[in-house]
Amino acid sequence: MTGKPSSESAGKTPWPQDMSMEKASLFLRLGMSAPRRPVDDLIDRLNQPDGKRWLPGALEDGPMRGMGTPLDLLVNGKATVQQCMLIKDHSKVFVRKAMDNEAKMAGIAGYFLAIAAGLRHHGVLLTARERAGLRDILLDLAEALAEPYRALVSQAALSAPAAGSAAGNQPKD
Amino acid sequence: MASDVFPATLNTWIGGELNRGSSGRLKVNQYLMSTYAWPLRVYYLGTNLRWLGEPDDVIGGFFASRLAQGEFFGKWQASGIRLRRWLMNSFSYYLMEMRREHRKQRTAVEAIDEPVTFSGDPNAALDQAAAVAFVRQAMLEAQKVCESDDLGDHWQIFLRHHLEGAPFADLGKEYGVDAARATVMARTATRKFRAALRDVLERDGVAPERIDEEIQMLVKEIGS
């Protein structure tokens, strides 16, 4: 840790008498479960012991086959907007045609990493379908990724529209 | 003793701990005092018997009396009601017992055996206080989990963002990470908090598939 809380009470669990009803309500709502999404299957896969190592190879041998490395294209931002769109579309097809779960997970990973690269490197939102919950999806996905993928996706999440928000960049499909 | 064996089918954690013997019972007792002392205090201070003693002493006496009874939790399980409600009802009987004891030591001036009454709706007051106590208990448990998983900074960023409203950009600077990383760190701690809160509610007797419903009810009850 490089920083310290700025006051004595900062970062301490409050006593019941010190917690406002508004704050209690906020924390209670944080306890609500969310419906399961396709990205949750990918997160489960990434959280397996070999998950972090699995990802780059799964992309290179899967939806990004013959295109280049995910590190260069998506993380380092060498893919143009059109290439990001191509990877995203290719990944969608890959998910549809997947013969097994591993291929399907690779397709989902390619899809969201391409969207993240579009947002992070080009400021362009490549999808309309996930628009409402995209920020949450990317934050949850980032949590399960290793660096440097985590930085790509978490930084993209900050420019993605939040659930219920009308803000964001122009969707491309 | 066979009569002390708790039916673990209805509430896994409490049943499991009680079946472990005295160390498990101690753990359950500590948990109940940590979680339910506040709702019982709010209830006690709303009753006509709040003159019986200092809240901490009265509530401490109640827990000591009831938790020593081997069948206490079995009776709760058989009742099918929320643990907080069961404790409030038991506490109400305890207050009447205390008053009877008190009367024996006094003159006839206090001989009128009036029932325990509460100023307002006791169930609503209990639920409001329990909501806050559940959140605090979940915070304590999630913090412990985070710290044992080497996620202490994650917990601090989560708590300070949601409790104090500190922006992730500022927290990131304090903890030596960028705003995006701070956001994800808080997300990790949120997951721990969510699991802890759901455990606390389950221990109160809420079926896992009804926890969201219970949360919505508590949010509505506290009116924020």
mmCIF file of C-alpha atoms in Angstrom:
data_model
loop_
_atom_site.group_PDB
_atom_site.id
_atom_site.type_symbol
_atom_site.label_atom_id
_atom_site.label_comp_id
_atom_site.label_asym_id
_atom_site.label_seq_id
_atom_site.Cartn_x
_atom_site.Cartn_y
_atom_site.Cartn_z
ATOM 1 C CA MET A 1 0.000 0.000 0.000
ATOM 2 C CA THR A 2 1.381 3.391 -0.891
ATOM 3 C CA GLY A 3 -1.294 5.646 0.579
ATOM 4 C CA LYS A 4 -3.052 6.012 3.915
ATOM 5 C CA PRO A 5 -6.589 7.093 4.727
ATOM 6 C CA SER A 6 -6.678 10.811 5.351
ATOM 7 C CA SER A 7 -8.610 10.868 8.636
ATOM 8 C CA GLU A 8 -8.944 8.676 11.704
ATOM 9 C CA SER A 9 -12.447 7.447 10.908
ATOM 10 C CA ALA A 10 -11.705 6.889 7.228
ATOM 11 C CA GLY A 11 -11.977 3.309 6.081
ATOM 12 C CA LYS A 12 -13.407 2.024 9.370
ATOM 13 C CA THR A 13 -16.572 -0.020 9.621
ATOM 14 C CA PRO A 14 -19.129 2.297 11.225
ATOM 15 C CA TRP A 15 -21.091 1.439 14.357
ATOM 16 C CA PRO A 16 -24.820 0.987 13.706
ATOM 17 C CA GLN A 17 -25.661 4.311 15.347
ATOM 18 C CA ASP A 18 -23.249 6.069 12.994
ATOM 19 C CA MET A 19 -24.695 4.619 9.801
ATOM 20 C CA SER A 20 -27.393 6.631 8.054
ATOM 21 C CA MET A 21 -30.424 4.856 6.621
ATOM 22 C CA GLU A 22 -29.370 6.117 3.206
ATOM 23 C CA LYS A 23 -26.000 4.386 3.487
ATOM 24 C CA ALA A 24 -27.545 1.219 4.910
ATOM 25 C CA SER A 25 -29.890 1.149 1.940
ATOM 26 C CA LEU A 26 -26.994 1.597 -0.496
ATOM 27 C CA PHE A 27 -25.049 -1.281 1.058
ATOM 28 C CA LEU A 28 -28.115 -3.512 1.194
ATOM 29 C CA ARG A 29 -28.637 -2.978 -2.530
ATOM 30 C CA LEU A 30 -25.030 -3.986 -3.154
ATOM 31 C CA GLY A 31 -26.074 -7.374 -1.785
ATOM 32 C CA MET A 32 -28.596 -8.005 -4.544
ATOM 33 C CA SER A 33 -27.749 -10.756 -6.990
ATOM 34 C CA ALA A 34 -27.666 -10.072 -10.709
ATOM 35 C CA PRO A 35 -28.998 -12.308 -13.483
ATOM 36 C CA ARG A 36 -26.324 -14.557 -14.944
ATOM 37 C CA ARG A 37 -24.839 -13.292 -18.232
ATOM 38 C CA PRO A 38 -22.721 -15.033 -20.887
ATOM 39 C CA VAL A 39 -19.673 -13.132 -19.633
ATOM 40 C CA ASP A 40 -20.062 -14.870 -16.263
ATOM 41 C CA ASP A 41 -19.175 -18.193 -17.915
ATOM 42 C CA LEU A 42 -16.028 -16.575 -19.294
ATOM 43 C CA ILE A 43 -15.196 -15.133 -15.859
ATOM 44 C CA ASP A 44 -15.562 -18.615 -14.353
ATOM 45 C CA ARG A 45 -13.198 -19.942 -17.005
ATOM 46 C CA LEU A 46 -10.660 -17.181 -16.333
ATOM 47 C CA ASN A 47 -10.833 -17.886 -12.612
ATOM 48 C CA GLN A 48 -9.751 -21.479 -13.100
ATOM 49 C CA PRO A 49 -6.099 -22.131 -12.161
ATOM 50 C CA ASP A 50 -4.932 -21.986 -15.802
ATOM 51 C CA GLY A 51 -7.339 -19.210 -16.766
ATOM 52 C CA LYS A 52 -4.849 -16.369 -17.051
ATOM 53 C CA ARG A 53 -2.435 -18.437 -19.160
ATOM 54 C CA TRP A 54 -5.251 -19.857 -21.264
ATOM 55 C CA LEU A 55 -6.530 -16.580 -22.658
ATOM 56 C CA PRO A 56 -3.859 -15.389 -25.157
ATOM 57 C CA GLY A 57 -3.493 -18.819 -26.774
ATOM 58 C CA ALA A 58 -7.248 -19.329 -26.900
ATOM 59 C CA LEU A 59 -7.628 -16.051 -28.775
ATOM 60 C CA GLU A 60 -4.744 -16.656 -31.168
ATOM 61 C CA ASP A 61 -5.913 -20.165 -31.973
ATOM 62 C CA GLY A 62 -9.549 -19.129 -31.969
ATOM 63 C CA PRO A 63 -11.352 -16.006 -33.116
ATOM 64 C CA MET A 64 -8.136 -14.086 -33.875
ATOM 65 C CA ARG A 65 -6.441 -16.866 -35.826
ATOM 66 C CA GLY A 66 -4.247 -15.400 -38.551
ATOM 67 C CA MET A 67 -4.880 -11.805 -37.496
ATOM 68 C CA GLY A 68 -1.963 -11.189 -35.121
ATOM 69 C CA THR A 69 -1.472 -11.371 -31.381
ATOM 70 C CA PRO A 70 -4.107 -10.052 -28.974
ATOM 71 C CA LEU A 71 -1.324 -8.252 -27.146
ATOM 72 C CA ASP A 72 -0.312 -6.214 -30.195
ATOM 73 C CA LEU A 73 -3.707 -5.667 -31.719
ATOM 74 C CA LEU A 74 -5.957 -5.182 -28.708
ATOM 75 C CA VAL A 75 -3.815 -4.337 -25.703
ATOM 76 C CA ASN A 76 -1.212 -2.199 -27.480
ATOM 77 C CA GLY A 77 -3.824 -0.663 -29.733
ATOM 78 C CA LYS A 78 -2.414 -1.579 -33.134
ATOM 79 C CA ALA A 79 -5.806 -2.684 -34.443
ATOM 80 C CA THR A 80 -7.744 0.000 -36.312
ATOM 81 C CA VAL A 81 -11.427 0.550 -35.572
ATOM 82 C CA GLN A 82 -12.235 -1.628 -38.597
ATOM 83 C CA GLN A 83 -9.968 -4.389 -37.321
ATOM 84 C CA CYS A 84 -11.538 -4.211 -33.860
ATOM 85 C CA MET A 85 -14.942 -4.498 -35.510
ATOM 86 C CA LEU A 86 -13.720 -7.457 -37.546
ATOM 87 C CA ILE A 87 -12.403 -9.229 -34.440
ATOM 88 C CA LYS A 88 -15.659 -8.545 -32.639
ATOM 89 C CA ASP A 89 -17.784 -9.876 -35.529
ATOM 90 C CA HIS A 90 -15.512 -12.846 -36.033
ATOM 91 C CA SER A 91 -15.781 -13.641 -32.334
ATOM 92 C CA LYS A 92 -19.583 -13.560 -32.507
ATOM 93 C CA VAL A 93 -19.537 -16.061 -35.342
ATOM 94 C CA PHE A 94 -17.009 -18.124 -33.387
ATOM 95 C CA VAL A 95 -19.379 -18.311 -30.407
ATOM 96 C CA ARG A 96 -22.300 -19.369 -32.636
ATOM 97 C CA LYS A 97 -20.306 -22.106 -34.332
ATOM 98 C CA ALA A 98 -18.386 -23.255 -31.250
ATOM 99 C CA MET A 99 -18.166 -27.022 -30.949
ATOM 100 C CA ASP A 100 -17.122 -26.977 -27.317
ATOM 101 C CA ASN A 101 -17.135 -24.744 -24.276
ATOM 102 C CA GLU A 102 -13.498 -23.682 -24.634
ATOM 103 C CA ALA A 103 -14.121 -22.352 -28.139
ATOM 104 C CA LYS A 104 -17.236 -20.574 -26.971
ATOM 105 C CA MET A 105 -15.317 -18.924 -24.125
ATOM 106 C CA ALA A 106 -12.587 -17.819 -26.529
ATOM 107 C CA GLY A 107 -15.255 -16.259 -28.732
ATOM 108 C CA ILE A 108 -16.807 -14.377 -25.816
ATOM 109 C CA ALA A 109 -13.366 -13.173 -24.763
ATOM 110 C CA GLY A 110 -12.568 -11.941 -28.272
ATOM 111 C CA TYR A 111 -15.889 -10.161 -28.473
ATOM 112 C CA PHE A 112 -15.458 -8.172 -25.256
ATOM 113 C CA LEU A 113 -11.752 -7.509 -25.690
ATOM 114 C CA ALA A 114 -12.427 -6.085 -29.164
ATOM 115 C CA ILE A 115 -15.110 -3.830 -27.704
ATOM 116 C CA ALA A 116 -12.724 -2.806 -24.926
ATOM 117 C CA ALA A 117 -10.000 -1.996 -27.488
ATOM 118 C CA GLY A 118 -12.459 0.070 -29.517
ATOM 119 C CA LEU A 119 -13.357 2.111 -26.458
ATOM 120 C CA ARG A 120 -9.878 2.385 -25.006
ATOM 121 C CA HIS A 121 -7.845 3.152 -28.107
ATOM 122 C CA HIS A 122 -10.379 4.767 -30.432
ATOM 123 C CA GLY A 123 -13.135 6.063 -28.155
ATOM 124 C CA VAL A 124 -15.678 4.152 -30.215
ATOM 125 C CA LEU A 125 -18.439 1.937 -28.868
ATOM 126 C CA LEU A 126 -18.603 -1.045 -31.205
ATOM 127 C CA THR A 127 -21.844 -2.492 -29.903
ATOM 128 C CA ALA A 128 -25.364 -1.477 -29.113
ATOM 129 C CA ARG A 129 -26.462 -4.845 -27.775
ATOM 130 C CA GLU A 130 -24.577 -4.747 -24.489
ATOM 131 C CA ARG A 131 -24.912 -1.000 -24.141
ATOM 132 C CA ALA A 132 -26.989 -0.876 -20.954
ATOM 133 C CA GLY A 133 -24.773 -3.054 -18.798
ATOM 134 C CA LEU A 134 -21.463 -2.744 -20.629
ATOM 135 C CA ARG A 135 -19.651 -0.890 -17.864
ATOM 136 C CA ASP A 136 -20.582 -3.562 -15.312
ATOM 137 C CA ILE A 137 -19.657 -6.337 -17.720
ATOM 138 C CA LEU A 138 -16.237 -4.857 -18.409
ATOM 139 C CA LEU A 139 -15.517 -4.191 -14.726
ATOM 140 C CA ASP A 140 -16.460 -7.739 -13.799
ATOM 141 C CA LEU A 141 -14.381 -9.098 -16.661
ATOM 142 C CA ALA A 142 -11.389 -6.921 -15.726
ATOM 143 C CA GLU A 143 -11.475 -8.388 -12.231
ATOM 144 C CA ALA A 144 -10.855 -11.858 -13.635
ATOM 145 C CA LEU A 145 -8.116 -10.885 -16.107
ATOM 146 C CA ALA A 146 -4.369 -10.671 -15.592
ATOM 147 C CA GLU A 147 -2.321 -7.697 -16.690
ATOM 148 C CA PRO A 148 -2.054 -6.220 -19.255
ATOM 149 C CA TYR A 149 -5.555 -7.328 -20.305
ATOM 150 C CA ARG A 150 -6.965 -6.127 -17.017
ATOM 151 C CA ALA A 151 -5.735 -2.579 -17.574
ATOM 152 C CA LEU A 152 -7.171 -2.523 -21.102
ATOM 153 C CA VAL A 153 -10.604 -3.676 -19.975
ATOM 154 C CA SER A 154 -10.802 -1.655 -16.749
ATOM 155 C CA GLN A 155 -9.783 1.556 -18.530
ATOM 156 C CA ALA A 156 -12.302 0.841 -21.275
ATOM 157 C CA ALA A 157 -14.955 0.316 -18.609
ATOM 158 C CA LEU A 158 -14.527 3.851 -17.367
ATOM 159 C CA SER A 159 -15.554 5.232 -20.747
ATOM 160 C CA ALA A 160 -18.386 2.735 -21.253
ATOM 161 C CA PRO A 161 -21.980 3.728 -20.560
ATOM 162 C CA ALA A 162 -23.210 2.692 -17.124
ATOM 163 C CA ALA A 163 -26.417 0.686 -16.698
ATOM 164 C CA GLY A 164 -29.413 2.956 -17.233
ATOM 165 C CA SER A 165 -27.237 5.687 -18.713
ATOM 166 C CA ALA A 166 -27.970 7.373 -22.028
ATOM 167 C CA ALA A 167 -24.405 8.625 -22.276
ATOM 168 C CA GLY A 168 -21.687 7.017 -24.340
ATOM 169 C CA ASN A 169 -20.308 6.990 -27.813
ATOM 170 C CA GLN A 170 -22.168 6.245 -30.962
ATOM 171 C CA PRO A 171 -22.802 2.515 -31.253
ATOM 172 C CA LYS A 172 -21.710 0.909 -34.489
ATOM 173 C CA ASP A 173 -24.270 -1.886 -34.591
ATOM 174 C CA MET B 1 -26.441 -35.285 24.433
ATOM 175 C CA ALA B 2 -28.899 -36.217 21.693
ATOM 176 C CA SER B 3 -31.233 -33.364 22.604
ATOM 177 C CA ASP B 4 -28.402 -30.893 21.934
ATOM 178 C CA VAL B 5 -27.861 -32.115 18.399
ATOM 179 C CA PHE B 6 -29.129 -29.379 16.161
ATOM 180 C CA PRO B 7 -31.092 -30.196 13.011
ATOM 181 C CA ALA B 8 -28.621 -28.859 10.460
ATOM 182 C CA THR B 9 -31.039 -29.138 7.567
ATOM 183 C CA LEU B 10 -32.681 -25.768 8.156
ATOM 184 C CA ASN B 11 -29.796 -23.470 8.918
ATOM 185 C CA THR B 12 -26.461 -24.816 7.876
ATOM 186 C CA TRP B 13 -24.074 -22.444 9.613
ATOM 187 C CA ILE B 14 -25.671 -22.209 13.062
ATOM 188 C CA GLY B 15 -26.583 -25.900 13.072
ATOM 189 C CA GLY B 16 -23.101 -26.910 11.984
ATOM 190 C CA GLU B 17 -21.396 -24.758 14.603
ATOM 191 C CA LEU B 18 -23.632 -25.958 17.436
ATOM 192 C CA ASN B 19 -22.971 -29.555 16.507
ATOM 193 C CA ARG B 20 -19.230 -28.877 16.922
ATOM 194 C CA GLY B 21 -19.714 -28.532 20.669
ATOM 195 C CA SER B 22 -18.659 -25.794 23.053
ATOM 196 C CA SER B 23 -16.302 -23.981 20.662
ATOM 197 C CA GLY B 24 -19.044 -23.850 18.043
ATOM 198 C CA ARG B 25 -21.572 -22.659 20.604
ATOM 199 C CA LEU B 26 -19.213 -19.884 21.666
ATOM 200 C CA LYS B 27 -18.835 -18.815 18.043
ATOM 201 C CA VAL B 28 -22.604 -18.758 17.544
ATOM 202 C CA ASN B 29 -23.072 -16.766 20.742
ATOM 203 C CA GLN B 30 -20.458 -14.218 19.679
ATOM 204 C CA TYR B 31 -22.088 -13.968 16.274
ATOM 205 C CA LEU B 32 -25.542 -13.394 17.749
ATOM 206 C CA MET B 33 -24.303 -10.706 20.110
ATOM 207 C CA SER B 34 -22.350 -9.003 17.340
ATOM 208 C CA THR B 35 -25.308 -9.041 14.945
ATOM 209 C CA TYR B 36 -28.409 -8.759 17.092
ATOM 210 C CA ALA B 37 -27.439 -6.625 20.091
ATOM 211 C CA TRP B 38 -28.223 -3.446 18.157
ATOM 212 C CA PRO B 39 -31.752 -4.429 17.002
ATOM 213 C CA LEU B 40 -32.564 -5.657 20.522
ATOM 214 C CA ARG B 41 -31.282 -2.401 21.974
ATOM 215 C CA VAL B 42 -33.511 -0.383 19.659
ATOM 216 C CA TYR B 43 -36.446 -2.597 20.628
ATOM 217 C CA TYR B 44 -35.682 -2.357 24.357
ATOM 218 C CA LEU B 45 -35.437 1.432 24.315
ATOM 219 C CA GLY B 46 -38.859 1.602 22.654
ATOM 220 C CA THR B 47 -40.604 -0.493 25.320
ATOM 221 C CA ASN B 48 -42.317 0.549 28.538
ATOM 222 C CA LEU B 49 -39.799 -1.611 30.449
ATOM 223 C CA ARG B 50 -36.692 0.306 29.470
ATOM 224 C CA TRP B 51 -36.364 1.315 33.143
ATOM 225 C CA LEU B 52 -35.234 -2.225 33.991
ATOM 226 C CA GLY B 53 -31.586 -1.421 33.484
ATOM 227 C CA GLU B 54 -28.857 -0.236 31.171
ATOM 228 C CA PRO B 55 -29.452 -1.623 27.653
ATOM 229 C CA ASP B 56 -26.038 -3.314 27.469
ATOM 230 C CA ASP B 57 -26.567 -5.058 30.817
ATOM 231 C CA VAL B 58 -30.114 -6.176 30.052
ATOM 232 C CA ILE B 59 -29.248 -7.450 26.578
ATOM 233 C CA GLY B 60 -26.108 -9.154 27.873
ATOM 234 C CA GLY B 61 -28.207 -10.865 30.540
ATOM 235 C CA PHE B 62 -30.730 -11.978 27.948
ATOM 236 C CA PHE B 63 -28.110 -13.581 25.740
ATOM 237 C CA ALA B 64 -26.451 -15.278 28.716
ATOM 238 C CA SER B 65 -29.787 -16.654 29.881
ATOM 239 C CA ARG B 66 -31.172 -17.869 26.578
ATOM 240 C CA LEU B 67 -28.051 -19.044 24.813
ATOM 241 C CA ALA B 68 -27.297 -21.343 27.741
ATOM 242 C CA GLN B 69 -30.499 -23.240 26.981
ATOM 243 C CA GLY B 70 -29.739 -26.232 24.770
ATOM 244 C CA GLU B 71 -33.123 -26.186 23.077
ATOM 245 C CA PHE B 72 -33.167 -22.456 22.294
ATOM 246 C CA PHE B 73 -32.128 -22.758 18.654
ATOM 247 C CA GLY B 74 -34.134 -25.910 18.063
ATOM 248 C CA LYS B 75 -37.236 -24.027 19.126
ATOM 249 C CA TRP B 76 -36.348 -21.183 16.803
ATOM 250 C CA GLN B 77 -35.940 -23.577 13.878
ATOM 251 C CA ALA B 78 -39.278 -25.165 14.679
ATOM 252 C CA SER B 79 -40.914 -21.727 14.784
ATOM 253 C CA GLY B 80 -40.094 -21.030 11.129
ATOM 254 C CA ILE B 81 -39.735 -17.297 11.793
ATOM 255 C CA ARG B 82 -36.775 -15.004 11.203
ATOM 256 C CA LEU B 83 -34.118 -15.227 13.898
ATOM 257 C CA ARG B 84 -34.385 -11.485 14.600
ATOM 258 C CA ARG B 85 -38.109 -11.857 15.261
ATOM 259 C CA TRP B 86 -37.523 -14.931 17.417
ATOM 260 C CA LEU B 87 -34.937 -13.081 19.468
ATOM 261 C CA MET B 88 -37.244 -10.080 19.906
ATOM 262 C CA ASN B 89 -40.084 -12.322 21.100
ATOM 263 C CA SER B 90 -37.769 -14.191 23.469
ATOM 264 C CA PHE B 91 -36.346 -10.905 24.681
ATOM 265 C CA SER B 92 -39.841 -9.653 25.392
ATOM 266 C CA TYR B 93 -40.464 -12.702 27.635
ATOM 267 C CA TYR B 94 -37.115 -12.121 29.272
ATOM 268 C CA LEU B 95 -38.100 -8.541 30.079
ATOM 269 C CA MET B 96 -41.276 -9.799 31.750
ATOM 270 C CA GLU B 97 -39.222 -12.277 33.770
ATOM 271 C CA MET B 98 -36.907 -9.474 34.789
ATOM 272 C CA ARG B 99 -39.808 -7.328 35.857
ATOM 273 C CA ARG B 100 -41.218 -10.187 37.954
ATOM 274 C CA GLU B 101 -37.855 -10.610 39.635
ATOM 275 C CA HIS B 102 -37.666 -6.896 40.181
ATOM 276 C CA ARG B 103 -41.128 -6.885 41.764
ATOM 277 C CA LYS B 104 -40.220 -9.634 44.203
ATOM 278 C CA GLN B 105 -37.487 -7.402 45.533
ATOM 279 C CA ARG B 106 -39.706 -4.334 45.811
ATOM 280 C CA THR B 107 -42.891 -3.281 47.564
ATOM 281 C CA ALA B 108 -46.387 -3.568 46.131
ATOM 282 C CA VAL B 109 -46.142 -0.170 44.399
ATOM 283 C CA GLU B 110 -44.938 -1.893 41.231
ATOM 284 C CA ALA B 111 -47.349 -4.784 41.499
ATOM 285 C CA ILE B 112 -49.380 -4.035 38.379
ATOM 286 C CA ASP B 113 -48.530 -6.731 35.824
ATOM 287 C CA GLU B 114 -48.852 -4.658 32.665
ATOM 288 C CA PRO B 115 -47.808 -6.227 29.358
ATOM 289 C CA VAL B 116 -44.704 -5.186 27.458
ATOM 290 C CA THR B 117 -45.720 -2.400 25.126
ATOM 291 C CA PHE B 118 -43.755 -0.637 22.425
ATOM 292 C CA SER B 119 -44.021 2.906 21.242
ATOM 293 C CA GLY B 120 -44.793 2.471 17.523
ATOM 294 C CA ASP B 121 -44.546 -0.666 15.383
ATOM 295 C CA PRO B 122 -42.002 -3.005 17.030
ATOM 296 C CA ASN B 123 -41.601 -5.175 13.928
ATOM 297 C CA ALA B 124 -40.817 -2.172 11.716
ATOM 298 C CA ALA B 125 -38.378 -0.776 14.279
ATOM 299 C CA LEU B 126 -36.716 -4.164 14.592
ATOM 300 C CA ASP B 127 -36.397 -4.570 10.816
ATOM 301 C CA GLN B 128 -34.895 -1.104 10.423
ATOM 302 C CA ALA B 129 -32.333 -1.712 13.142
ATOM 303 C CA ALA B 130 -31.641 -5.226 11.854
ATOM 304 C CA ALA B 131 -31.015 -3.865 8.340
ATOM 305 C CA VAL B 132 -28.260 -1.605 9.671
ATOM 306 C CA ALA B 133 -26.867 -4.362 11.910
ATOM 307 C CA PHE B 134 -26.797 -6.852 9.023
ATOM 308 C CA VAL B 135 -24.894 -4.390 6.860
ATOM 309 C CA ARG B 136 -22.363 -3.795 9.641
ATOM 310 C CA GLN B 137 -21.937 -7.507 10.323
ATOM 311 C CA ALA B 138 -21.436 -8.174 6.599
ATOM 312 C CA MET B 139 -18.842 -5.395 6.508
ATOM 313 C CA LEU B 140 -16.921 -6.946 9.398
ATOM 314 C CA GLU B 141 -16.963 -10.384 7.802
ATOM 315 C CA ALA B 142 -16.085 -9.169 4.302
ATOM 316 C CA GLN B 143 -13.234 -7.070 5.682
ATOM 317 C CA LYS B 144 -11.857 -10.141 7.446
ATOM 318 C CA VAL B 145 -12.059 -12.193 4.243
ATOM 319 C CA CYS B 146 -10.416 -9.427 2.205
ATOM 320 C CA GLU B 147 -7.596 -9.018 4.696
ATOM 321 C CA SER B 148 -6.925 -12.746 4.868
ATOM 322 C CA ASP B 149 -6.868 -12.861 1.035
ATOM 323 C CA ASP B 150 -4.342 -9.994 0.953
ATOM 324 C CA LEU B 151 -7.021 -7.671 -0.400
ATOM 325 C CA GLY B 152 -6.915 -5.101 2.400
ATOM 326 C CA ASP B 153 -6.490 -2.180 0.000
ATOM 327 C CA HIS B 154 -9.394 -3.459 -2.093
ATOM 328 C CA TRP B 155 -11.576 -3.362 1.015
ATOM 329 C CA GLN B 156 -10.472 0.136 1.980
ATOM 330 C CA ILE B 157 -11.160 1.491 -1.501
ATOM 331 C CA PHE B 158 -14.592 -0.177 -1.528
ATOM 332 C CA LEU B 159 -15.540 1.142 1.898
ATOM 333 C CA ARG B 160 -14.273 4.658 1.415
ATOM 334 C CA HIS B 161 -15.898 4.981 -2.003
ATOM 335 C CA HIS B 162 -19.323 3.794 -0.883
ATOM 336 C CA LEU B 163 -19.303 5.099 2.678
ATOM 337 C CA GLU B 164 -17.512 8.411 2.303
ATOM 338 C CA GLY B 165 -18.189 9.034 -1.372
ATOM 339 C CA ALA B 166 -14.479 9.292 -2.184
ATOM 340 C CA PRO B 167 -13.971 9.289 -5.979
ATOM 341 C CA PHE B 168 -11.981 6.393 -7.435
ATOM 342 C CA ALA B 169 -9.551 8.845 -9.020
ATOM 343 C CA ASP B 170 -8.637 10.275 -5.580
ATOM 344 C CA LEU B 171 -8.519 6.848 -3.940
ATOM 345 C CA GLY B 172 -6.351 5.583 -6.775
ATOM 346 C CA LYS B 173 -3.819 8.340 -6.078
ATOM 347 C CA GLU B 174 -3.756 7.465 -2.378
ATOM 348 C CA TYR B 175 -3.261 3.778 -3.020
ATOM 349 C CA GLY B 176 -0.857 4.168 -5.935
ATOM 350 C CA VAL B 177 -3.101 2.834 -8.713
ATOM 351 C CA ASP B 178 -5.052 4.447 -11.544
ATOM 352 C CA ALA B 179 -8.779 5.134 -11.319
ATOM 353 C CA ALA B 180 -9.621 2.123 -13.470
ATOM 354 C CA ARG B 181 -7.682 -0.215 -11.207
ATOM 355 C CA ALA B 182 -9.256 1.318 -8.097
ATOM 356 C CA THR B 183 -12.708 0.730 -9.619
ATOM 357 C CA VAL B 184 -11.929 -2.916 -10.278
ATOM 358 C CA MET B 185 -10.437 -3.351 -6.789
ATOM 359 C CA ALA B 186 -13.655 -2.023 -5.272
ATOM 360 C CA ARG B 187 -15.571 -4.440 -7.478
ATOM 361 C CA THR B 188 -13.647 -7.347 -5.999
ATOM 362 C CA ALA B 189 -14.460 -6.185 -2.471
ATOM 363 C CA THR B 190 -18.102 -5.667 -3.461
ATOM 364 C CA ARG B 191 -18.269 -9.330 -4.377
ATOM 365 C CA LYS B 192 -16.931 -10.294 -0.938
ATOM 366 C CA PHE B 193 -19.392 -7.948 0.759
ATOM 367 C CA ARG B 194 -22.306 -9.315 -1.269
ATOM 368 C CA ALA B 195 -21.450 -12.885 -0.285
ATOM 369 C CA ALA B 196 -21.105 -11.890 3.390
ATOM 370 C CA LEU B 197 -24.418 -10.029 3.443
ATOM 371 C CA ARG B 198 -26.212 -12.949 1.849
ATOM 372 C CA ASP B 199 -24.669 -15.293 4.445
ATOM 373 C CA VAL B 200 -25.876 -13.032 7.262
ATOM 374 C CA LEU B 201 -29.407 -13.037 5.853
ATOM 375 C CA GLU B 202 -29.344 -16.787 5.386
ATOM 376 C CA ARG B 203 -28.332 -17.207 9.033
ATOM 377 C CA ASP B 204 -31.346 -15.086 9.956
ATOM 378 C CA GLY B 205 -33.472 -17.811 8.379
ATOM 379 C CA VAL B 206 -33.969 -16.492 4.846
ATOM 380 C CA ALA B 207 -34.025 -19.202 2.171
ATOM 381 C CA PRO B 208 -31.218 -18.595 -0.372
ATOM 382 C CA GLU B 209 -33.671 -18.160 -3.240
ATOM 383 C CA ARG B 210 -35.539 -15.454 -1.299
ATOM 384 C CA ILE B 211 -32.604 -13.305 -0.257
ATOM 385 C CA ASP B 212 -33.145 -10.672 -2.969
ATOM 386 C CA GLU B 213 -36.762 -10.399 -1.895
ATOM 387 C CA GLU B 214 -35.692 -9.949 1.735
ATOM 388 C CA ILE B 215 -33.191 -7.260 0.763
ATOM 389 C CA GLN B 216 -35.890 -5.394 -1.153
ATOM 390 C CA MET B 217 -38.178 -5.637 1.881
ATOM 391 C CA LEU B 218 -35.472 -4.267 4.187
ATOM 392 C CA VAL B 219 -34.640 -1.443 1.769
ATOM 393 C CA LYS B 220 -38.330 -0.532 1.683
ATOM 394 C CA GLU B 221 -38.533 -0.733 5.470
ATOM 395 C CA ILE B 222 -35.694 1.719 6.014
ATOM 396 C CA GLY B 223 -37.289 4.011 3.464
ATOM 397 C CA SER B 224 -34.248 5.266 1.586
#
